[in-house]
Amino acid sequence: MEEHLWTHIQHVKSKGPLVHNMTNYVVMNNTANALLAVGASPIMAHAKSEVSDMVALADASVINIGTLDEYWSESMLLAAETAQTLGKPWVLDPVGAGASPFRDKILRKLLDFNPTVIKGNASEIMALAQANQETTKGVDSTAESIEAIDAAIALATTYGALICISGTEDIITDTTQTVHIANGTPLMTKVTGMGCTASALIGAFIGIVEDKVEAVAAAMTLLGIAGELAEKQSEGPASLQLHLIDKLYALSEKEYYHYLKLSRS
């Protein structure tokens, strides 16, 4: 796997996949800039009158429920249904799963449309699998990634999705294989939307990379390594965000493989 990851990163840069984002308005600017930095093209659209057309146009869609409301939820369900009907890959980011009955109701409906990838922190993955409904603290995780493995496998088995648990260690599983990624820095948790950025990047990679496990691994390692290198130039969260975008754009193959921390089980 490792030898293919940089090829996938370059593939995204050369092909410029179009990624349709229905993401929360706290992070739209961050995620759009990150997608541009890696070579992808973002569309940020949630109007019901055009969402089906956007899904059809894009290489992949990302549905992030961070700032959920009644209107957005209808658009998201329509987008997910369209993606399933057209066979288009899509990412579900279940931000704040378990935090409210409304949020969980919409998530249950979204799951019926078989997301290609579900990416969330440990608490969100556990809540989504109804393994532990009391461990979500807003959009922050109160559990470690390894604690959500059983929940992830249950979700993967039920919905046929690839599960990515983000955290101090990122874990990717599809029930047949599990990938562990130890890249990143604690300072990234001080910048809003890092998890949302990861989901957006995953969208770019699954849109054009056939092996979805490798696609998600490439996206997560790219973001983690860029964060590590950005921290070396940063004085705090604000400058980390600035340097992170630069490293996503200018990361070299030598840097990537020097810092890569990936294992499989």
PDB file of C-alpha atoms in Angstrom:
ATOM      1  CA  MET A   1       0.000   0.000   0.000  1.00  0.00           C
ATOM      2  CA  GLU A   2       2.613   2.548   1.082  1.00  0.00           C
ATOM      3  CA  GLU A   3       4.309   2.633  -2.302  1.00  0.00           C
ATOM      4  CA  HIS A   4       1.041   3.669  -3.977  1.00  0.00           C
ATOM      5  CA  LEU A   5       0.075   6.547  -1.678  1.00  0.00           C
ATOM      6  CA  TRP A   6       2.270   9.242  -3.204  1.00  0.00           C
ATOM      7  CA  THR A   7       1.058   8.179  -6.655  1.00  0.00           C
ATOM      8  CA  HIS A   8      -2.507   8.791  -5.496  1.00  0.00           C
ATOM      9  CA  ILE A   9      -1.544  12.219  -4.141  1.00  0.00           C
ATOM     10  CA  GLN A  10      -0.040  13.148  -7.489  1.00  0.00           C
ATOM     11  CA  HIS A  11      -3.068  11.709  -9.291  1.00  0.00           C
ATOM     12  CA  VAL A  12      -5.358  14.090  -7.410  1.00  0.00           C
ATOM     13  CA  LYS A  13      -3.055  16.996  -8.219  1.00  0.00           C
ATOM     14  CA  SER A  14      -2.965  16.179 -11.936  1.00  0.00           C
ATOM     15  CA  LYS A  15      -6.614  15.187 -12.433  1.00  0.00           C
ATOM     16  CA  GLY A  16      -8.246  17.895 -10.270  1.00  0.00           C
ATOM     17  CA  PRO A  17     -11.338  15.972  -9.092  1.00  0.00           C
ATOM     18  CA  LEU A  18     -14.498  17.997  -8.551  1.00  0.00           C
ATOM     19  CA  VAL A  19     -15.763  17.621  -4.992  1.00  0.00           C
ATOM     20  CA  HIS A  20     -19.290  18.640  -4.034  1.00  0.00           C
ATOM     21  CA  ASN A  21     -19.366  19.732  -0.400  1.00  0.00           C
ATOM     22  CA  MET A  22     -22.448  20.044   1.764  1.00  0.00           C
ATOM     23  CA  THR A  23     -20.473  21.041   4.804  1.00  0.00           C
ATOM     24  CA  ASN A  24     -21.023  23.267   7.794  1.00  0.00           C
ATOM     25  CA  TYR A  25     -20.626  26.996   7.345  1.00  0.00           C
ATOM     26  CA  VAL A  26     -18.004  27.208  10.112  1.00  0.00           C
ATOM     27  CA  VAL A  27     -15.447  25.460   7.898  1.00  0.00           C
ATOM     28  CA  MET A  28     -16.411  26.126   4.284  1.00  0.00           C
ATOM     29  CA  ASN A  29     -13.487  28.452   3.617  1.00  0.00           C
ATOM     30  CA  ASN A  30     -10.974  26.124   5.305  1.00  0.00           C
ATOM     31  CA  THR A  31     -12.095  23.027   3.439  1.00  0.00           C
ATOM     32  CA  ALA A  32     -12.332  24.762   0.070  1.00  0.00           C
ATOM     33  CA  ASN A  33      -8.788  26.108   0.430  1.00  0.00           C
ATOM     34  CA  ALA A  34      -7.475  22.690   1.464  1.00  0.00           C
ATOM     35  CA  LEU A  35      -9.068  21.073  -1.571  1.00  0.00           C
ATOM     36  CA  LEU A  36      -7.567  23.701  -3.863  1.00  0.00           C
ATOM     37  CA  ALA A  37      -4.153  23.216  -2.236  1.00  0.00           C
ATOM     38  CA  VAL A  38      -4.076  19.491  -3.059  1.00  0.00           C
ATOM     39  CA  GLY A  39      -5.238  20.111  -6.622  1.00  0.00           C
ATOM     40  CA  ALA A  40      -8.963  19.356  -6.310  1.00  0.00           C
ATOM     41  CA  SER A  41     -11.849  21.672  -7.228  1.00  0.00           C
ATOM     42  CA  PRO A  42     -14.484  22.407  -4.559  1.00  0.00           C
ATOM     43  CA  ILE A  43     -18.168  23.164  -5.064  1.00  0.00           C
ATOM     44  CA  MET A  44     -19.998  24.332  -1.938  1.00  0.00           C
ATOM     45  CA  ALA A  45     -23.728  23.947  -2.669  1.00  0.00           C
ATOM     46  CA  HIS A  46     -26.757  22.896  -0.637  1.00  0.00           C
ATOM     47  CA  ALA A  47     -29.836  24.295  -2.440  1.00  0.00           C
ATOM     48  CA  LYS A  48     -32.453  21.595  -2.983  1.00  0.00           C
ATOM     49  CA  SER A  49     -33.180  22.890  -6.468  1.00  0.00           C
ATOM     50  CA  GLU A  50     -29.661  22.111  -7.697  1.00  0.00           C
ATOM     51  CA  VAL A  51     -28.164  19.563  -5.341  1.00  0.00           C
ATOM     52  CA  SER A  52     -28.955  16.556  -7.530  1.00  0.00           C
ATOM     53  CA  ASP A  53     -27.279  18.248 -10.483  1.00  0.00           C
ATOM     54  CA  MET A  54     -24.209  18.995  -8.371  1.00  0.00           C
ATOM     55  CA  VAL A  55     -23.917  15.391  -7.232  1.00  0.00           C
ATOM     56  CA  ALA A  56     -24.178  14.229 -10.834  1.00  0.00           C
ATOM     57  CA  LEU A  57     -21.535  16.720 -11.937  1.00  0.00           C
ATOM     58  CA  ALA A  58     -18.996  15.990  -9.202  1.00  0.00           C
ATOM     59  CA  ASP A  59     -16.544  13.114  -8.880  1.00  0.00           C
ATOM     60  CA  ALA A  60     -17.571  12.714  -5.233  1.00  0.00           C
ATOM     61  CA  SER A  61     -19.740  14.369  -2.592  1.00  0.00           C
ATOM     62  CA  VAL A  62     -19.111  15.127   1.074  1.00  0.00           C
ATOM     63  CA  ILE A  63     -22.016  15.452   3.509  1.00  0.00           C
ATOM     64  CA  ASN A  64     -21.026  17.018   6.824  1.00  0.00           C
ATOM     65  CA  ILE A  65     -23.847  17.625   9.317  1.00  0.00           C
ATOM     66  CA  GLY A  66     -22.000  20.077  11.573  1.00  0.00           C
ATOM     67  CA  THR A  67     -24.482  22.954  11.273  1.00  0.00           C
ATOM     68  CA  LEU A  68     -27.565  20.874  10.590  1.00  0.00           C
ATOM     69  CA  ASP A  69     -31.026  22.387  10.194  1.00  0.00           C
ATOM     70  CA  GLU A  70     -34.359  21.353   8.705  1.00  0.00           C
ATOM     71  CA  TYR A  71     -33.624  22.773   5.244  1.00  0.00           C
ATOM     72  CA  TRP A  72     -30.075  21.443   4.976  1.00  0.00           C
ATOM     73  CA  SER A  73     -31.178  18.017   6.171  1.00  0.00           C
ATOM     74  CA  GLU A  74     -33.655  17.698   3.292  1.00  0.00           C
ATOM     75  CA  SER A  75     -30.967  18.741   0.808  1.00  0.00           C
ATOM     76  CA  MET A  76     -28.484  16.295   2.314  1.00  0.00           C
ATOM     77  CA  LEU A  77     -30.920  13.406   2.076  1.00  0.00           C
ATOM     78  CA  LEU A  78     -31.624  14.278  -1.557  1.00  0.00           C
ATOM     79  CA  ALA A  79     -27.882  14.444  -2.277  1.00  0.00           C
ATOM     80  CA  ALA A  80     -27.243  11.085  -0.622  1.00  0.00           C
ATOM     81  CA  GLU A  81     -30.127   9.475  -2.495  1.00  0.00           C
ATOM     82  CA  THR A  82     -28.836  10.877  -5.788  1.00  0.00           C
ATOM     83  CA  ALA A  83     -25.317   9.648  -5.099  1.00  0.00           C
ATOM     84  CA  GLN A  84     -26.598   6.163  -4.353  1.00  0.00           C
ATOM     85  CA  THR A  85     -28.785   6.126  -7.477  1.00  0.00           C
ATOM     86  CA  LEU A  86     -25.949   7.305  -9.726  1.00  0.00           C
ATOM     87  CA  GLY A  87     -23.308   5.128  -8.079  1.00  0.00           C
ATOM     88  CA  LYS A  88     -21.258   8.184  -7.106  1.00  0.00           C
ATOM     89  CA  PRO A  89     -18.916   7.904  -4.093  1.00  0.00           C
ATOM     90  CA  TRP A  90     -19.783  10.017  -1.088  1.00  0.00           C
ATOM     91  CA  VAL A  91     -18.474  10.702   2.396  1.00  0.00           C
ATOM     92  CA  LEU A  92     -20.602  11.022   5.534  1.00  0.00           C
ATOM     93  CA  ASP A  93     -19.103  13.098   8.345  1.00  0.00           C
ATOM     94  CA  PRO A  94     -21.469  12.531  11.310  1.00  0.00           C
ATOM     95  CA  VAL A  95     -20.415  15.624  13.270  1.00  0.00           C
ATOM     96  CA  GLY A  96     -21.877  15.562  16.778  1.00  0.00           C
ATOM     97  CA  ALA A  97     -23.532  12.148  16.396  1.00  0.00           C
ATOM     98  CA  GLY A  98     -25.341  11.307  19.607  1.00  0.00           C
ATOM     99  CA  ALA A  99     -25.676  14.943  20.665  1.00  0.00           C
ATOM    100  CA  SER A 100     -29.395  15.302  19.874  1.00  0.00           C
ATOM    101  CA  PRO A 101     -32.349  13.149  18.744  1.00  0.00           C
ATOM    102  CA  PHE A 102     -32.780  15.334  15.643  1.00  0.00           C
ATOM    103  CA  ARG A 103     -29.174  14.814  14.583  1.00  0.00           C
ATOM    104  CA  ASP A 104     -29.400  11.062  15.121  1.00  0.00           C
ATOM    105  CA  LYS A 105     -32.661  10.831  13.179  1.00  0.00           C
ATOM    106  CA  ILE A 106     -31.111  12.484  10.130  1.00  0.00           C
ATOM    107  CA  LEU A 107     -28.019  10.315  10.415  1.00  0.00           C
ATOM    108  CA  ARG A 108     -30.109   7.138  10.432  1.00  0.00           C
ATOM    109  CA  LYS A 109     -31.803   8.293   7.231  1.00  0.00           C
ATOM    110  CA  LEU A 110     -28.488   9.212   5.598  1.00  0.00           C
ATOM    111  CA  LEU A 111     -27.049   5.801   6.422  1.00  0.00           C
ATOM    112  CA  ASP A 112     -29.836   4.183   4.400  1.00  0.00           C
ATOM    113  CA  PHE A 113     -28.169   5.601   1.279  1.00  0.00           C
ATOM    114  CA  ASN A 114     -24.960   3.618   1.897  1.00  0.00           C
ATOM    115  CA  PRO A 115     -22.123   6.120   2.198  1.00  0.00           C
ATOM    116  CA  THR A 116     -18.860   5.030   0.609  1.00  0.00           C
ATOM    117  CA  VAL A 117     -16.888   6.328   3.589  1.00  0.00           C
ATOM    118  CA  ILE A 118     -17.951   7.293   7.099  1.00  0.00           C
ATOM    119  CA  LYS A 119     -15.349   9.521   8.754  1.00  0.00           C
ATOM    120  CA  GLY A 120     -15.750  10.621  12.362  1.00  0.00           C
ATOM    121  CA  ASN A 121     -13.993  10.747  15.697  1.00  0.00           C
ATOM    122  CA  ALA A 122     -14.285   7.820  18.078  1.00  0.00           C
ATOM    123  CA  SER A 123     -17.264   9.214  19.990  1.00  0.00           C
ATOM    124  CA  GLU A 124     -19.166   9.918  16.784  1.00  0.00           C
ATOM    125  CA  ILE A 125     -18.487   6.462  15.338  1.00  0.00           C
ATOM    126  CA  MET A 126     -19.550   4.813  18.581  1.00  0.00           C
ATOM    127  CA  ALA A 127     -22.715   6.896  18.789  1.00  0.00           C
ATOM    128  CA  LEU A 128     -23.507   6.191  15.148  1.00  0.00           C
ATOM    129  CA  ALA A 129     -23.261   2.474  15.821  1.00  0.00           C
ATOM    130  CA  GLN A 130     -25.295   2.963  19.026  1.00  0.00           C
ATOM    131  CA  ALA A 131     -22.382   1.511  20.948  1.00  0.00           C
ATOM    132  CA  ASN A 132     -22.156   4.400  23.392  1.00  0.00           C
ATOM    133  CA  GLN A 133     -24.672   7.215  23.067  1.00  0.00           C
ATOM    134  CA  GLU A 134     -23.281   9.173  26.016  1.00  0.00           C
ATOM    135  CA  THR A 135     -19.703   9.823  24.907  1.00  0.00           C
ATOM    136  CA  THR A 136     -20.136  12.722  22.484  1.00  0.00           C
ATOM    137  CA  LYS A 137     -19.068  16.148  23.691  1.00  0.00           C
ATOM    138  CA  GLY A 138     -20.177  18.534  20.974  1.00  0.00           C
ATOM    139  CA  VAL A 139     -17.933  17.769  18.023  1.00  0.00           C
ATOM    140  CA  ASP A 140     -14.973  16.715  20.184  1.00  0.00           C
ATOM    141  CA  SER A 141     -14.228  13.113  21.022  1.00  0.00           C
ATOM    142  CA  THR A 142     -14.113  11.873  24.594  1.00  0.00           C
ATOM    143  CA  ALA A 143     -12.939   8.435  23.483  1.00  0.00           C
ATOM    144  CA  GLU A 144      -9.750   7.138  21.884  1.00  0.00           C
ATOM    145  CA  SER A 145      -9.804   5.787  18.324  1.00  0.00           C
ATOM    146  CA  ILE A 146      -9.022   2.221  19.373  1.00  0.00           C
ATOM    147  CA  GLU A 147     -12.159   2.157  21.562  1.00  0.00           C
ATOM    148  CA  ALA A 148     -14.331   2.592  18.463  1.00  0.00           C
ATOM    149  CA  ILE A 149     -12.976  -0.373  16.486  1.00  0.00           C
ATOM    150  CA  ASP A 150     -15.898  -2.675  17.261  1.00  0.00           C
ATOM    151  CA  ALA A 151     -18.381   0.066  16.432  1.00  0.00           C
ATOM    152  CA  ALA A 152     -16.554   0.763  13.177  1.00  0.00           C
ATOM    153  CA  ILE A 153     -16.630  -2.897  12.163  1.00  0.00           C
ATOM    154  CA  ALA A 154     -20.350  -3.048  12.981  1.00  0.00           C
ATOM    155  CA  LEU A 155     -21.022  -0.015  10.770  1.00  0.00           C
ATOM    156  CA  ALA A 156     -18.878  -1.385   7.968  1.00  0.00           C
ATOM    157  CA  THR A 157     -20.665  -4.712   8.105  1.00  0.00           C
ATOM    158  CA  THR A 158     -24.151  -3.206   8.187  1.00  0.00           C
ATOM    159  CA  TYR A 159     -23.739  -0.508   5.553  1.00  0.00           C
ATOM    160  CA  GLY A 160     -20.862  -1.754   3.422  1.00  0.00           C
ATOM    161  CA  ALA A 161     -18.979   1.459   4.128  1.00  0.00           C
ATOM    162  CA  LEU A 162     -15.320   2.099   4.722  1.00  0.00           C
ATOM    163  CA  ILE A 163     -14.906   3.565   8.218  1.00  0.00           C
ATOM    164  CA  CYS A 164     -12.264   6.135   9.152  1.00  0.00           C
ATOM    165  CA  ILE A 165     -11.877   6.911  12.855  1.00  0.00           C
ATOM    166  CA  SER A 166      -9.961  10.134  13.322  1.00  0.00           C
ATOM    167  CA  GLY A 167      -7.980  10.926  16.447  1.00  0.00           C
ATOM    168  CA  THR A 168      -4.499  10.827  17.929  1.00  0.00           C
ATOM    169  CA  GLU A 169      -4.240   7.687  15.820  1.00  0.00           C
ATOM    170  CA  ASP A 170      -6.373   7.483  12.694  1.00  0.00           C
ATOM    171  CA  ILE A 171      -7.838   4.054  12.004  1.00  0.00           C
ATOM    172  CA  ILE A 172      -9.316   2.904   8.690  1.00  0.00           C
ATOM    173  CA  THR A 173     -11.216  -0.368   8.387  1.00  0.00           C
ATOM    174  CA  ASP A 174     -13.510  -2.168   5.948  1.00  0.00           C
ATOM    175  CA  THR A 175     -13.772  -5.390   8.055  1.00  0.00           C
ATOM    176  CA  THR A 176     -11.171  -7.187   5.899  1.00  0.00           C
ATOM    177  CA  GLN A 177      -8.213  -4.958   6.761  1.00  0.00           C
ATOM    178  CA  THR A 178      -7.311  -2.232   9.224  1.00  0.00           C
ATOM    179  CA  VAL A 179      -4.864   0.615   8.674  1.00  0.00           C
ATOM    180  CA  HIS A 180      -3.348   2.641  11.519  1.00  0.00           C
ATOM    181  CA  ILE A 181      -1.945   6.132  10.914  1.00  0.00           C
ATOM    182  CA  ALA A 182       0.038   7.964  13.590  1.00  0.00           C
ATOM    183  CA  ASN A 183       0.672  11.217  11.736  1.00  0.00           C
ATOM    184  CA  GLY A 184      -0.520  14.617  12.925  1.00  0.00           C
ATOM    185  CA  THR A 185       0.048  16.939  15.865  1.00  0.00           C
ATOM    186  CA  PRO A 186      -2.031  17.909  18.931  1.00  0.00           C
ATOM    187  CA  LEU A 187      -1.893  21.528  17.760  1.00  0.00           C
ATOM    188  CA  MET A 188      -4.228  20.585  14.910  1.00  0.00           C
ATOM    189  CA  THR A 189      -7.008  20.099  17.472  1.00  0.00           C
ATOM    190  CA  LYS A 190      -6.764  23.820  18.272  1.00  0.00           C
ATOM    191  CA  VAL A 191      -7.792  24.780  14.729  1.00  0.00           C
ATOM    192  CA  THR A 192     -11.482  24.477  13.962  1.00  0.00           C
ATOM    193  CA  GLY A 193     -12.465  22.168  11.162  1.00  0.00           C
ATOM    194  CA  MET A 194      -9.442  19.877  10.889  1.00  0.00           C
ATOM    195  CA  GLY A 195     -11.715  16.845  10.927  1.00  0.00           C
ATOM    196  CA  CYS A 196     -13.968  18.478   8.357  1.00  0.00           C
ATOM    197  CA  THR A 197     -10.921  19.191   6.209  1.00  0.00           C
ATOM    198  CA  ALA A 198      -9.990  15.509   6.416  1.00  0.00           C
ATOM    199  CA  SER A 199     -13.446  14.532   5.176  1.00  0.00           C
ATOM    200  CA  ALA A 200     -13.194  16.972   2.266  1.00  0.00           C
ATOM    201  CA  LEU A 201      -9.798  15.571   1.256  1.00  0.00           C
ATOM    202  CA  ILE A 202     -11.156  12.037   1.480  1.00  0.00           C
ATOM    203  CA  GLY A 203     -13.841  13.119  -0.987  1.00  0.00           C
ATOM    204  CA  ALA A 204     -11.186  14.243  -3.450  1.00  0.00           C
ATOM    205  CA  PHE A 205      -9.306  10.953  -3.251  1.00  0.00           C
ATOM    206  CA  ILE A 206     -12.243   8.541  -3.381  1.00  0.00           C
ATOM    207  CA  GLY A 207     -13.547  10.432  -6.402  1.00  0.00           C
ATOM    208  CA  ILE A 208     -10.703   9.207  -8.627  1.00  0.00           C
ATOM    209  CA  VAL A 209      -8.794   6.462  -6.778  1.00  0.00           C
ATOM    210  CA  GLU A 210     -10.210   2.976  -7.319  1.00  0.00           C
ATOM    211  CA  ASP A 211      -8.853   1.377  -4.126  1.00  0.00           C
ATOM    212  CA  LYS A 212     -10.873   3.200  -1.483  1.00  0.00           C
ATOM    213  CA  VAL A 213      -8.741   2.055   1.464  1.00  0.00           C
ATOM    214  CA  GLU A 214      -5.655   3.461  -0.224  1.00  0.00           C
ATOM    215  CA  ALA A 215      -7.597   6.603  -1.148  1.00  0.00           C
ATOM    216  CA  VAL A 216      -8.578   7.302   2.452  1.00  0.00           C
ATOM    217  CA  ALA A 217      -5.100   6.431   3.714  1.00  0.00           C
ATOM    218  CA  ALA A 218      -3.540   8.846   1.223  1.00  0.00           C
ATOM    219  CA  ALA A 219      -5.865  11.660   2.296  1.00  0.00           C
ATOM    220  CA  MET A 220      -5.363  11.122   6.025  1.00  0.00           C
ATOM    221  CA  THR A 221      -1.584  10.746   5.852  1.00  0.00           C
ATOM    222  CA  LEU A 222      -1.273  13.790   3.609  1.00  0.00           C
ATOM    223  CA  LEU A 223      -3.168  15.964   6.081  1.00  0.00           C
ATOM    224  CA  GLY A 224      -1.346  14.544   9.111  1.00  0.00           C
ATOM    225  CA  ILE A 225       2.125  14.977   7.642  1.00  0.00           C
ATOM    226  CA  ALA A 226       1.310  18.471   6.397  1.00  0.00           C
ATOM    227  CA  GLY A 227       0.187  19.316   9.931  1.00  0.00           C
ATOM    228  CA  GLU A 228       3.387  17.992  11.470  1.00  0.00           C
ATOM    229  CA  LEU A 229       5.561  20.001   9.111  1.00  0.00           C
ATOM    230  CA  ALA A 230       3.412  23.110   9.442  1.00  0.00           C
ATOM    231  CA  GLU A 231       3.812  23.023  13.214  1.00  0.00           C
ATOM    232  CA  LYS A 232       7.578  23.354  12.827  1.00  0.00           C
ATOM    233  CA  GLN A 233       7.033  26.800  11.291  1.00  0.00           C
ATOM    234  CA  SER A 234       4.147  27.885  13.504  1.00  0.00           C
ATOM    235  CA  GLU A 235       3.853  29.891  16.703  1.00  0.00           C
ATOM    236  CA  GLY A 236       0.315  28.736  17.418  1.00  0.00           C
ATOM    237  CA  PRO A 237      -3.015  27.650  15.883  1.00  0.00           C
ATOM    238  CA  ALA A 238      -3.438  30.666  13.593  1.00  0.00           C
ATOM    239  CA  SER A 239      -0.082  30.295  11.887  1.00  0.00           C
ATOM    240  CA  LEU A 240      -0.503  26.502  11.800  1.00  0.00           C
ATOM    241  CA  GLN A 241      -3.595  26.942   9.648  1.00  0.00           C
ATOM    242  CA  LEU A 242      -1.653  29.192   7.290  1.00  0.00           C
ATOM    243  CA  HIS A 243       1.354  26.890   6.989  1.00  0.00           C
ATOM    244  CA  LEU A 244      -0.830  23.789   6.716  1.00  0.00           C
ATOM    245  CA  ILE A 245      -2.373  25.009   3.469  1.00  0.00           C
ATOM    246  CA  ASP A 246       1.105  25.758   2.135  1.00  0.00           C
ATOM    247  CA  LYS A 247       2.358  22.259   3.021  1.00  0.00           C
ATOM    248  CA  LEU A 248      -0.663  20.600   1.433  1.00  0.00           C
ATOM    249  CA  TYR A 249       0.279  22.476  -1.722  1.00  0.00           C
ATOM    250  CA  ALA A 250       4.060  22.043  -1.652  1.00  0.00           C
ATOM    251  CA  LEU A 251       4.765  18.793   0.225  1.00  0.00           C
ATOM    252  CA  SER A 252       7.524  16.765  -1.440  1.00  0.00           C
ATOM    253  CA  GLU A 253       7.712  13.010  -1.923  1.00  0.00           C
ATOM    254  CA  LYS A 254      10.870  12.922   0.201  1.00  0.00           C
ATOM    255  CA  GLU A 255       9.122  14.701   3.072  1.00  0.00           C
ATOM    256  CA  TYR A 256       6.052  12.514   2.739  1.00  0.00           C
ATOM    257  CA  TYR A 257       7.841   9.202   3.026  1.00  0.00           C
ATOM    258  CA  HIS A 258      10.257  10.454   5.680  1.00  0.00           C
ATOM    259  CA  TYR A 259       7.378  11.322   8.023  1.00  0.00           C
ATOM    260  CA  LEU A 260       4.881   8.611   7.038  1.00  0.00           C
ATOM    261  CA  LYS A 261       3.733   6.536  10.022  1.00  0.00           C
ATOM    262  CA  LEU A 262       1.435   3.821   8.760  1.00  0.00           C
ATOM    263  CA  SER A 263       0.899   0.229   9.824  1.00  0.00           C
ATOM    264  CA  ARG A 264      -1.635  -2.480   9.017  1.00  0.00           C
ATOM    265  CA  SER A 265      -3.320  -5.243  10.960  1.00  0.00           C
TER     266      SER A 265
END
